XYZ file of C-alpha atoms in Angstrom:
518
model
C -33.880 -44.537 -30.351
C -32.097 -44.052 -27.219
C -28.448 -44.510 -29.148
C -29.614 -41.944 -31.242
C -30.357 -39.968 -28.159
C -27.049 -40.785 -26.979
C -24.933 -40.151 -29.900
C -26.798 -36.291 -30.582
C -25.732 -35.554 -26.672
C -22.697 -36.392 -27.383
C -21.849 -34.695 -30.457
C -24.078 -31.308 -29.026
C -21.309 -31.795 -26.173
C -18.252 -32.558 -28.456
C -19.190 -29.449 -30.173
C -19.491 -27.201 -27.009
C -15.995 -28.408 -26.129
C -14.513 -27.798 -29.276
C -16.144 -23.976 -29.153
C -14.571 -23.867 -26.063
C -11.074 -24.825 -26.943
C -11.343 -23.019 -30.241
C -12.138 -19.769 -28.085
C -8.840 -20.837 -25.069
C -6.765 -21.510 -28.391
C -7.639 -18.154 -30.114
C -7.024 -16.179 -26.353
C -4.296 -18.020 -25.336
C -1.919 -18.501 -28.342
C -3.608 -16.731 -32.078
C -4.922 -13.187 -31.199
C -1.345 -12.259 -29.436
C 0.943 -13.769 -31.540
C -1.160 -11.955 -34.607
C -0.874 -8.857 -32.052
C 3.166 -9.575 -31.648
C 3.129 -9.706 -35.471
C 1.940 -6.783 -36.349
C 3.592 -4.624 -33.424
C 7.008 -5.973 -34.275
C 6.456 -5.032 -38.438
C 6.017 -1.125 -36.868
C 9.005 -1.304 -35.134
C 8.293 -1.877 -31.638
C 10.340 -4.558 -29.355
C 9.772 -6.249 -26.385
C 9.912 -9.725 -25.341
C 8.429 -12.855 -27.461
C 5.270 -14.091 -25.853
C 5.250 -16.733 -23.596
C 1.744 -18.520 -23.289
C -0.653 -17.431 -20.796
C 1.795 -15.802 -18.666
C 3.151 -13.132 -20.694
C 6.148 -11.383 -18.745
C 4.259 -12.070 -15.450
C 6.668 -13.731 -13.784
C 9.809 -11.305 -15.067
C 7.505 -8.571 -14.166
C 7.054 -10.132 -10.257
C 10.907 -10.644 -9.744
C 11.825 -7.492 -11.013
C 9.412 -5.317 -8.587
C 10.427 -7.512 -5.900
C 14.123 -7.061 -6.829
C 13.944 -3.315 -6.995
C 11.860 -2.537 -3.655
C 13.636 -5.197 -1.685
C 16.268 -2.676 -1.022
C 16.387 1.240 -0.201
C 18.320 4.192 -2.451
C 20.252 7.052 -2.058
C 18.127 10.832 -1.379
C 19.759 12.042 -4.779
C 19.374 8.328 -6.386
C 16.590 8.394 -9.907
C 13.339 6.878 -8.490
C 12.056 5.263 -12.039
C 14.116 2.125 -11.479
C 12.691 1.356 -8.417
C 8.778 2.557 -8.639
C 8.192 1.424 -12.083
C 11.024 -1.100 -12.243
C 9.612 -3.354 -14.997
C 8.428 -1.062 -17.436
C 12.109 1.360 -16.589
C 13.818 -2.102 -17.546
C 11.806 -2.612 -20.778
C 12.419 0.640 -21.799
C 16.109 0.957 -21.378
C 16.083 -2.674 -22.908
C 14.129 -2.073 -25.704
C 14.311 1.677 -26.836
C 11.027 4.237 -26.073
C 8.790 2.331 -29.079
C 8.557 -1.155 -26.782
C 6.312 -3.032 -25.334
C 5.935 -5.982 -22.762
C 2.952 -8.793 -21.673
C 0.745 -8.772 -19.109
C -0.500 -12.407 -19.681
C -1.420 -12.341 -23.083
C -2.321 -8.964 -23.774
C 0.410 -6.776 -25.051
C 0.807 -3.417 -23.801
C 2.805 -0.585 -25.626
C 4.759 2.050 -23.450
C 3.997 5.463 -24.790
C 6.113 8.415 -24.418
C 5.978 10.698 -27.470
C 4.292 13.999 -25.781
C 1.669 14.640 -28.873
C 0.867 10.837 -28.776
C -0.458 10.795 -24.960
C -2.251 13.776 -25.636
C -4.111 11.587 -28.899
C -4.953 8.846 -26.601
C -6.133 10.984 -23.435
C -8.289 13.320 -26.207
C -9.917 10.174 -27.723
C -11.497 8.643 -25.070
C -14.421 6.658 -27.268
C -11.405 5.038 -28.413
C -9.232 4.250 -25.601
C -11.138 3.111 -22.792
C -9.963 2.449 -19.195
C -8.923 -0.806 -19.101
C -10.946 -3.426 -17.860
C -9.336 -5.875 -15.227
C -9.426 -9.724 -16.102
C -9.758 -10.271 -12.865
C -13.812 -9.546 -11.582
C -12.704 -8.966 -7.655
C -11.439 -5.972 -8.640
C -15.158 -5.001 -9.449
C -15.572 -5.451 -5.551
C -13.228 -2.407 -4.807
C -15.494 0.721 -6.666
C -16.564 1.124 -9.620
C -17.496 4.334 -10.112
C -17.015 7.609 -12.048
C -12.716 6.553 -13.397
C -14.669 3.564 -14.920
C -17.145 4.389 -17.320
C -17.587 4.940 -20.416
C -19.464 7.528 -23.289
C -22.761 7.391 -21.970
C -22.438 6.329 -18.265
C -19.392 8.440 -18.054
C -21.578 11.691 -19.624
C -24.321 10.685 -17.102
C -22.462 10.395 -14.323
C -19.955 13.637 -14.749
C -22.863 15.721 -15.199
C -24.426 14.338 -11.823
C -21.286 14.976 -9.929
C -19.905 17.946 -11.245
C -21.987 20.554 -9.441
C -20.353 18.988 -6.334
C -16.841 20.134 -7.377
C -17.793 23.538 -8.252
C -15.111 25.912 -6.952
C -18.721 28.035 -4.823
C -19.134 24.348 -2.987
C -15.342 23.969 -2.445
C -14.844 27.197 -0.890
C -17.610 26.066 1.913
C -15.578 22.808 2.658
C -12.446 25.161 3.441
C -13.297 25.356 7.427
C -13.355 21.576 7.378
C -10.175 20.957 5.808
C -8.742 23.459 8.598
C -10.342 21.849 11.635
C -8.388 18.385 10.378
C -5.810 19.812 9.941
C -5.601 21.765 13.407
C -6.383 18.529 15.323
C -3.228 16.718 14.045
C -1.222 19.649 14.661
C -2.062 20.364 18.159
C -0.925 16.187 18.407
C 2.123 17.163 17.282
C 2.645 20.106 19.375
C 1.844 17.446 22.766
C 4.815 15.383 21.288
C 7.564 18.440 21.605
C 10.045 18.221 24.381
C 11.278 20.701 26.312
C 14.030 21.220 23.745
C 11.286 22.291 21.099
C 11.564 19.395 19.301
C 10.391 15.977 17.919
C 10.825 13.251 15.745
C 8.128 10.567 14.142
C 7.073 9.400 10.740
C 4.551 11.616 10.213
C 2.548 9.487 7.729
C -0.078 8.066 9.735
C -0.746 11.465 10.816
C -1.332 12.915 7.329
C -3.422 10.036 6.815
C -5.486 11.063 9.374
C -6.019 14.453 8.082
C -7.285 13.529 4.465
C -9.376 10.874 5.729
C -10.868 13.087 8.423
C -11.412 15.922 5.752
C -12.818 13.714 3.363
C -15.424 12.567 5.840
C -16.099 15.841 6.848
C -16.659 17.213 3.176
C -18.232 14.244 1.563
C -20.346 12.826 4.612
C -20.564 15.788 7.139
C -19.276 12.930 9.332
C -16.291 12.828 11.646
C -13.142 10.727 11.159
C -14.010 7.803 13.420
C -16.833 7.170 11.773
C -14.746 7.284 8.507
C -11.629 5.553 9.728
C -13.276 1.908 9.521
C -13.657 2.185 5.442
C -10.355 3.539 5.216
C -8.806 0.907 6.870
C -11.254 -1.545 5.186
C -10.295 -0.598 1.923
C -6.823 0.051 2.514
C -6.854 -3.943 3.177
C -8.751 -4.706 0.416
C -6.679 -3.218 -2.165
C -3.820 -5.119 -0.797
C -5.524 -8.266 -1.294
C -6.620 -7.018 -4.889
C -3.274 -6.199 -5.735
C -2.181 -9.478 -4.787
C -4.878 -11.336 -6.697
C -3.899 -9.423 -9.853
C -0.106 -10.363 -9.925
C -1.183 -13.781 -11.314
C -3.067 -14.497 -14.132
C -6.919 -14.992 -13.631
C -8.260 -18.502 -14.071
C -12.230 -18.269 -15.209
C -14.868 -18.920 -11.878
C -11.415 -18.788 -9.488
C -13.373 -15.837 -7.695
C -16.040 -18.356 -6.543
C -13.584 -20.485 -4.596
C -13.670 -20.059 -0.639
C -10.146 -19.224 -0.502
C -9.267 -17.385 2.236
C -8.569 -13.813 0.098
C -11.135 -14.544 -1.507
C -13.614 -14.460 1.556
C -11.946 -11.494 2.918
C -12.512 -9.346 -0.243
C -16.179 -10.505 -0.179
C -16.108 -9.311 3.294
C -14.510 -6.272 3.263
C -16.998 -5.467 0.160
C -20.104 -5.789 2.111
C -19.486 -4.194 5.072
C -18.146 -0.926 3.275
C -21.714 -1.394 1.090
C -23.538 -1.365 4.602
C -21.188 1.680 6.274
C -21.827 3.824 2.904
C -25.529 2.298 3.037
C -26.675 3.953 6.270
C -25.267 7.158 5.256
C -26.894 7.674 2.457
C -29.891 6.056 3.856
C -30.112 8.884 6.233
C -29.881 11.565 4.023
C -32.881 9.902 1.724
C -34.859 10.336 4.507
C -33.995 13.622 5.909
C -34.431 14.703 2.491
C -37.932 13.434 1.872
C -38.777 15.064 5.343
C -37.825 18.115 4.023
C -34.502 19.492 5.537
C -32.293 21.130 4.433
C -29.929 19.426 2.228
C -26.092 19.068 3.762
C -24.121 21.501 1.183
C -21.204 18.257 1.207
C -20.385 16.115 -1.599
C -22.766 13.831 -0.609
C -25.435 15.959 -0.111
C -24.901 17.812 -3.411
C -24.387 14.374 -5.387
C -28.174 13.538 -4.049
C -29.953 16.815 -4.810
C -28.196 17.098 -8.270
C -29.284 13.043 -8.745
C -32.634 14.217 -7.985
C -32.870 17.046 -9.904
C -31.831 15.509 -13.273
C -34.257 12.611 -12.606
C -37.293 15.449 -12.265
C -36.197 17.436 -15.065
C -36.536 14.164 -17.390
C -39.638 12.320 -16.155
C -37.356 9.344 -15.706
C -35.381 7.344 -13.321
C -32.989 6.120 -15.721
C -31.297 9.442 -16.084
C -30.307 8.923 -12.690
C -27.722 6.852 -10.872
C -29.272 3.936 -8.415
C -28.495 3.414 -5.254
C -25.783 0.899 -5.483
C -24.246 3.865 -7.995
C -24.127 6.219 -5.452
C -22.543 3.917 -3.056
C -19.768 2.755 -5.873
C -19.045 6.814 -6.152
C -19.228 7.531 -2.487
C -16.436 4.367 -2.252
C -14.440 6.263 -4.426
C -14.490 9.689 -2.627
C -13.097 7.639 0.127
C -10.485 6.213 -1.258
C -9.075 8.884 -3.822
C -9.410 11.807 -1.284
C -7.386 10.025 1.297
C -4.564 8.350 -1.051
C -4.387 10.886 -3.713
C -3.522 13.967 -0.450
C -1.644 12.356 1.597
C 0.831 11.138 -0.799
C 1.040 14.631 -2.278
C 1.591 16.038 1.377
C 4.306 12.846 2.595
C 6.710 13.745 -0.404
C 5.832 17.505 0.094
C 7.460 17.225 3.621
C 10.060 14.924 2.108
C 11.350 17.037 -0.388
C 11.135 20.336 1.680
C 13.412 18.730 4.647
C 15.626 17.667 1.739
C 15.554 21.672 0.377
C 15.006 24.323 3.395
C 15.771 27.059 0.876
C 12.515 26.300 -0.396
C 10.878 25.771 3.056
C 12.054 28.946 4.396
C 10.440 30.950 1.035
C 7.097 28.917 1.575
C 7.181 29.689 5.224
C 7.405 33.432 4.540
C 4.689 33.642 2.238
C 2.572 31.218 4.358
C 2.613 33.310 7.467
C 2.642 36.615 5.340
C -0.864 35.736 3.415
C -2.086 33.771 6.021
C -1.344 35.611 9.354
C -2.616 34.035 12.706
C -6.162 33.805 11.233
C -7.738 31.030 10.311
C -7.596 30.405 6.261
C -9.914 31.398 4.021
C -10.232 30.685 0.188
C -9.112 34.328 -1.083
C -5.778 33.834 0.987
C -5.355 29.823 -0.287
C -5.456 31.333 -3.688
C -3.033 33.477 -3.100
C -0.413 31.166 -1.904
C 1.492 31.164 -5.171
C 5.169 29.926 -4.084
C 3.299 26.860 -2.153
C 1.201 26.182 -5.514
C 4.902 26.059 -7.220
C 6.125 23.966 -4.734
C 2.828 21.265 -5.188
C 3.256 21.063 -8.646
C 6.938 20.554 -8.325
C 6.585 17.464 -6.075
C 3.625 16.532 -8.498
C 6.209 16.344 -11.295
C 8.604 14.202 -9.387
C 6.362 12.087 -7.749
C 3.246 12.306 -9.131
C 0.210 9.917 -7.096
C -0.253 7.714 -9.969
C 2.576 6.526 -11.950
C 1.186 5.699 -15.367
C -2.024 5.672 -16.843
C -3.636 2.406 -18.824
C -6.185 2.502 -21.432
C -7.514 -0.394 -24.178
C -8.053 0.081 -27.720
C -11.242 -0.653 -28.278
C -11.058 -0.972 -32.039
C -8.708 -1.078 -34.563
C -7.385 2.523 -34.897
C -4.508 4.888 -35.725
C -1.974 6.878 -33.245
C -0.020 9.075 -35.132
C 2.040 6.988 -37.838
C 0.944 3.422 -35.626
C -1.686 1.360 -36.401
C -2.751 -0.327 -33.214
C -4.725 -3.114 -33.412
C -8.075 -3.938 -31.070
C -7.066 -5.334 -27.741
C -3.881 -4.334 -26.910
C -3.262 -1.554 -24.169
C -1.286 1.397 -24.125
C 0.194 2.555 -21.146
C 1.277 6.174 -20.693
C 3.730 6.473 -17.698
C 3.573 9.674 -15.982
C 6.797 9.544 -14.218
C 8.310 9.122 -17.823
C 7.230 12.500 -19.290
C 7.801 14.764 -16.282
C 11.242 13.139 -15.806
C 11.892 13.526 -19.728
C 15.127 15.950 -20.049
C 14.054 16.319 -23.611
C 10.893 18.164 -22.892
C 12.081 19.397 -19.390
C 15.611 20.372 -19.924
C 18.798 18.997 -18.335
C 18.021 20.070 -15.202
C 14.785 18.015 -15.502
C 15.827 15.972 -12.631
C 16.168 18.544 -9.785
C 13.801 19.872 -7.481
C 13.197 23.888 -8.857
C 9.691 24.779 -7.883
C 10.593 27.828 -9.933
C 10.007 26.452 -13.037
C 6.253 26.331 -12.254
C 6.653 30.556 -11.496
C 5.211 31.518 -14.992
C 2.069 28.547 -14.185
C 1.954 25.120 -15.249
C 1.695 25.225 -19.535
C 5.096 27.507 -19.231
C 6.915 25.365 -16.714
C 8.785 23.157 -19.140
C 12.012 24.473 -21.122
C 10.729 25.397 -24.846
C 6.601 24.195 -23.786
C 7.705 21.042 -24.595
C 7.001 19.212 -21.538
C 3.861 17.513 -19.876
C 2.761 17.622 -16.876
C -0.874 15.541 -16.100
C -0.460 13.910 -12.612
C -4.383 14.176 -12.809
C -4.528 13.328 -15.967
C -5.355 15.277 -19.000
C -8.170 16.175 -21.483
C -12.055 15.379 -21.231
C -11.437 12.916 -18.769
C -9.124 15.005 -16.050
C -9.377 13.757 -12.224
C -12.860 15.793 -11.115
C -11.161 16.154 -7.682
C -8.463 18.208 -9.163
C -9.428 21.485 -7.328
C -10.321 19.882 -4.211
C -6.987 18.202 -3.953
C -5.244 21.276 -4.837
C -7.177 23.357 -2.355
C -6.554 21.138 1.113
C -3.284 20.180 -0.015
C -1.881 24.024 -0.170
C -3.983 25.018 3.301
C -2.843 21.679 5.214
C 1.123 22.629 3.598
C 0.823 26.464 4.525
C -1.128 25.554 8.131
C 2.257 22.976 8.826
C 4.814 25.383 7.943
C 3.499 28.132 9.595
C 3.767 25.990 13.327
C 7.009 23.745 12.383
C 10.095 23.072 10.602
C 11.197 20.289 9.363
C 14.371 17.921 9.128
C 14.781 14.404 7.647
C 15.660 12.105 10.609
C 18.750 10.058 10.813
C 16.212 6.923 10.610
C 14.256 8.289 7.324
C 14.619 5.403 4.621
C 14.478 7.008 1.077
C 12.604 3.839 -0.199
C 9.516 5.315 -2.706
C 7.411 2.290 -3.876
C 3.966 2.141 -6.183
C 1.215 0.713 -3.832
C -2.232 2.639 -4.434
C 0.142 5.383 -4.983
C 3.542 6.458 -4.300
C 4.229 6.008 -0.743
C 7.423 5.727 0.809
C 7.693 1.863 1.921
C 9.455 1.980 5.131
C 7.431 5.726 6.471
C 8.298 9.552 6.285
C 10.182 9.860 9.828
C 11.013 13.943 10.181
C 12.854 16.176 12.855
C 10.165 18.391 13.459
C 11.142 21.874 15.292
C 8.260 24.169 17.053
C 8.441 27.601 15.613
C-alpha cells in the first residue's frame, strides 16, 4: 500500500513538472517563434528570436552606446533618445519589429494606423509589465482597463474641469514667484547669472502640484518626489533584464529599497487623505483641490448608487494621488527645461513671446482670461511638444487576435507607437519638419502640419487622452510667460546638448542658462 502511495505522489508530481515545462516551453520558445512566423509572412523584419532574451542585450548596449556621449545643438535627437528602436527602423524599413524577451513588439508609424490602435482601446490595452515591482510604483488611472478605467475617469474628471482649474491658477503663480525671486538673489551686480536651472523648475511643478492636489506646501511634498524619483530609477533598472518568476521576493538590496520607498509614500499619501476623511465627516468645507474634489466626487457616486463598489477604496485613491505626484512634476518640468532650451537656442522667438507676455499680462498677477490669451506662448509649447515631446512612444498589447488596417496581429504581441517618430515625420510635416517654427501651430494644432497630414499626440490621443492635459497646458504657459517677463535667457558655454529618455526627456548632464535681469 505504501508503494502505491509512493508511486501516485510521484506520478501527481511528474505530471505537475511536465505542466510546468510544457507551459516554460510554450513561453519561452513556441508562442514567439509562431508570433515571428506569422509577422515575417506580412512583411515585417526585425531580428530572429533569441530565447528568453529577445534583443535585450542589443537593446542595453545600444542605449548605453548612444547616451554615453553628447551631440551637436543642430544634431537629430532620435538616435540618441530612442536609439534602439531609431536603429531597428533604419535597419529594417518602417514595417519592423524587435524583442523585448520573448514578446515581439511592432513599431508603428503609418498616421491612420496609430489613430486605429489609440481609438480601440478594448483591444489594445496598456501593456502590462512582466516584472510585478513595477506594480509598487502607481497603479492608477494610465492602467486600467473598460470597466475600472470608465469607473475611475468618471470619478476624476470633475477634478480637471476647466471651473476647478481656473481656481488652482493663484497657486501655480505663488510657485512660480518663489523660484523667481531665488533667481533674482543670484544676479550680480552686472545683471546677470548663470546655473542649470533644472532643479529649480523642479521645484516649481512639484510645489504646484502639492499646492493643487493636496493644499499642501512643497516641503511637505518634496519627500515623495524625491522618493519616487529613486524608485523609478531602481524600477527602470529592474526592467532592463528579463524577469525570473518569485525574483521580487528575494532580499536583494533593490529589492528592499523599492519595498521601502513603496510604503513610506503609502503612509505620506495615507495621512493626507486621512485628514481630509475626517474633516469631511466633521463637516467642513471640502478643499476645492484635486484631492478634495477626487473625495467628494468618490462620495457622491457611491450615494447616488447605494453601493460601495462604485467607488474607488482607499488604497485606489492613494495609487491615483501617487500618480498626481509623479506626472504633474515630470510631465511640466520637462516641457518647461526644453522650453528654455530651445528659446536660448532661438531669441527671435523669445523676444515675440516676451512682447506678448508683458503686453497681456502687465505687472499684475495672472489670471485665467489673460493665460488664455497667450496665443504665441501656446505656439511656442506645442512646438517644443513636437520636438521633444515628455513621453517618447506609447506601448499597448493586443489582447486578442485582431486586424490593423491590412495586418493581422496576433494575441500577445505589442505595438509600440513612437511619438518622436510622427512629429519628426517630413512626410506628414514637410521638409522643414525638423526646425523649430512655432508658427506652424498659428492656425491651432489639427492645421499645424503641411497638407493635415501630420500628428501631433504628446498626450496621447482618442478616448484615452492624458486627463491632465489642461492642467499641464495651463501652468506651463503662466510659469513660461511669468519667466520671460523678469529674464532673458542664453545657453551657457557649459550647457551639454545631451537629451536622454529617463521618466521623460530630460537633458542628462542639466539645462545650465545665462540668465539676464530685465
Amino acid at each position: 500500500m505504501e508503494v502505491f502511495a509512493y508511486q501516485v505522489i510521484a506520478s501527481c508530481l511528474a505530471i505537475v513538472l511536465l505542466s510546468y515545462t510544457l507551459k516554460l516551453l510554450k513561453w519561452a520558445y513556441l508562442r514567439p517563434k509562431k508570433q515571428e512566423r506569422i509577422l515575417r509572412e506580412q512583411g515585417f523584419k526585425g531580428n530572429s528570436y533569441r530565447l528568453v532574451y529577445g534583443d535585450l542585450k542589443e537593446m542595453s548596449e545600444t542605449i548605453q552606446d548612444a547616451t554615453s556621449k553628447p551631440i551637436n545643438l543642430g544634431d537629430d535627437i532620435k538616435p540618441r533618445v530612442i536609439a534602439f528602436v531609431f536603429k531597428t527602423v533604419q535597419k529594417y524599413g518602417n514595417e519592423s519589429f524587435f524583442w523585448t524577451g520573448p514578446q515581439p513588439v511592432i513599431i508603428i508609424t503609418e498616421v491612420e494606423l496609430i489613430k486605429e490602435v489609440l481609438a480601440k482601446y478594448p483591444v489594445y490595452h496598456k501593456v502590462k509589465e512582466s516584472n510585478p515591482l513595477t506594480k509598487l510604483f502607481a497603479r492608477g488611472l494610465v492602467n486600467y482597463e473598460e470597466d475600472k478605467w470608465a469607473k475611475h475617469r468618471k470619478i476624476i474628471n470633475p477634478a480637471f474641469h476647466l471651473d476647478k482649474l481656473k481656481l488652482m491658477v493663484p497657486a501655480f503663480h505663488l510657485s512660480c514667484d518663489e523660484v523667481l525671486k531665488e533667481w533674482e538673489k543670484r544676479v550680480s551686480r552686472e545683471g546677470w547669472c548663470e546655473f542649470d536651472v533644472c532643479p529649480y523648475l523642479e521645484s516649481i511643478t512639484s510645489d504646484a502640484i502639492s499646492r493643487t492636489a493636496f493644499g499642501s506646501s512643497y516641503k511637505q511634498g518634496r519627500r515623495v518626489f524625491e522618493l519616487q524619483l529613486e524608485q523609478s530609477a531602481l524600477i527602470m533598472k529592474a526592467m532592463q533584464s528579463v524577469y525570473i518568476p518569485g525574483s521580487r521576493f528575494l532580499p536583494t538590496k533593490r529589492n528592499r529599497r523599492i519595498k521601502q520607498i513603496y510604503e513610506e509614500v503609502r503612509s505620506n499619501i495615507r495621512g493626507l487623505i486621512d485628514k481630509r476623511i475626517d474633516a469631511m465627516k466633521a463637516g467642513e468645507a471640502i478643499d476645492e483641490d484635486l484631492l478634495g474634489l477626487m473625495l467628494q466626487s468618490n462620495l457622491q457616486e457611491i450615494e447616488e448608487n447605494g453601493n460601495r463598489k462604485f467607488g474607488m477604496t482607499i488604497d485606489q485613491v492613494i495609487e491615483e494621488c501617487k500618480l498626481f505626484y509623479f506626472a504633474g512634476q515630470e510631465t511640466i518640468s520637462s516641457l518647461l527645461v526644453w522650453s528654455l532650451i530651445l528659446l536660448s537656442r532661438h531669441p527671435d522667438w523669445q523676444a515675440k513671446a516676451r512682447e506678448e507676455a508683458v503686453r497681456v499680462l502687465g505687472e499684475e498677477n495672472p489670471t485665467f482670461d489673460a493665460i488664455n490669451r497667450l496665443k504665441i506662448v501656446g505656439m511656442i509649447l506645442h512646438e517644443v511638444l513636437r520636438h521633444y515631446p515628455p513621453v517618447l512612444a506609447l506601448e499597448r498589447s493586443v489582447s486578442e487576435e485582431t486586424q490593423l488596417g491590412r495586418l493581422t496581429l496576433p494575441a500577445g504581441v505589442r505595438v509600440s507607437l513612437p511619438i518622436i517618430l510622427a512629429q519628426h515625420d517630413r512626410r506628414s510635416w514637410g521638409e522643414d519638419a525638423a526646425e523649430f517654427d512655432p508658427g506652424r501651430f498659428g492656425e491651432g494644432v489639427t492645421n499645424a502640419a503641411k497638407g493635415g497630414g501630420g500628428f501631433f499626440f504628446p498626450f496621447g490621443w482618442g478616448p484615452r487622452i492624458c486627463i491632465g492635459l489642461n492642467f499641464a497646458m495651463i501652468e506651463a504657459k503662466l510659469v513660461l510667460a511669468m519667466m520671460l517677463r523678469r529674464f532673458s535667457f542664453e545657453l551657457s558655454p557649459s550647457y551639454t546638448h545631451a537629451p536622454m529618455a529617463a521618466l521623460t526627456t530630460r537633458p542628462q548632464h542639466g539645462a545650465h542658462l545665462h540668465l539676464r535681469k530685465l
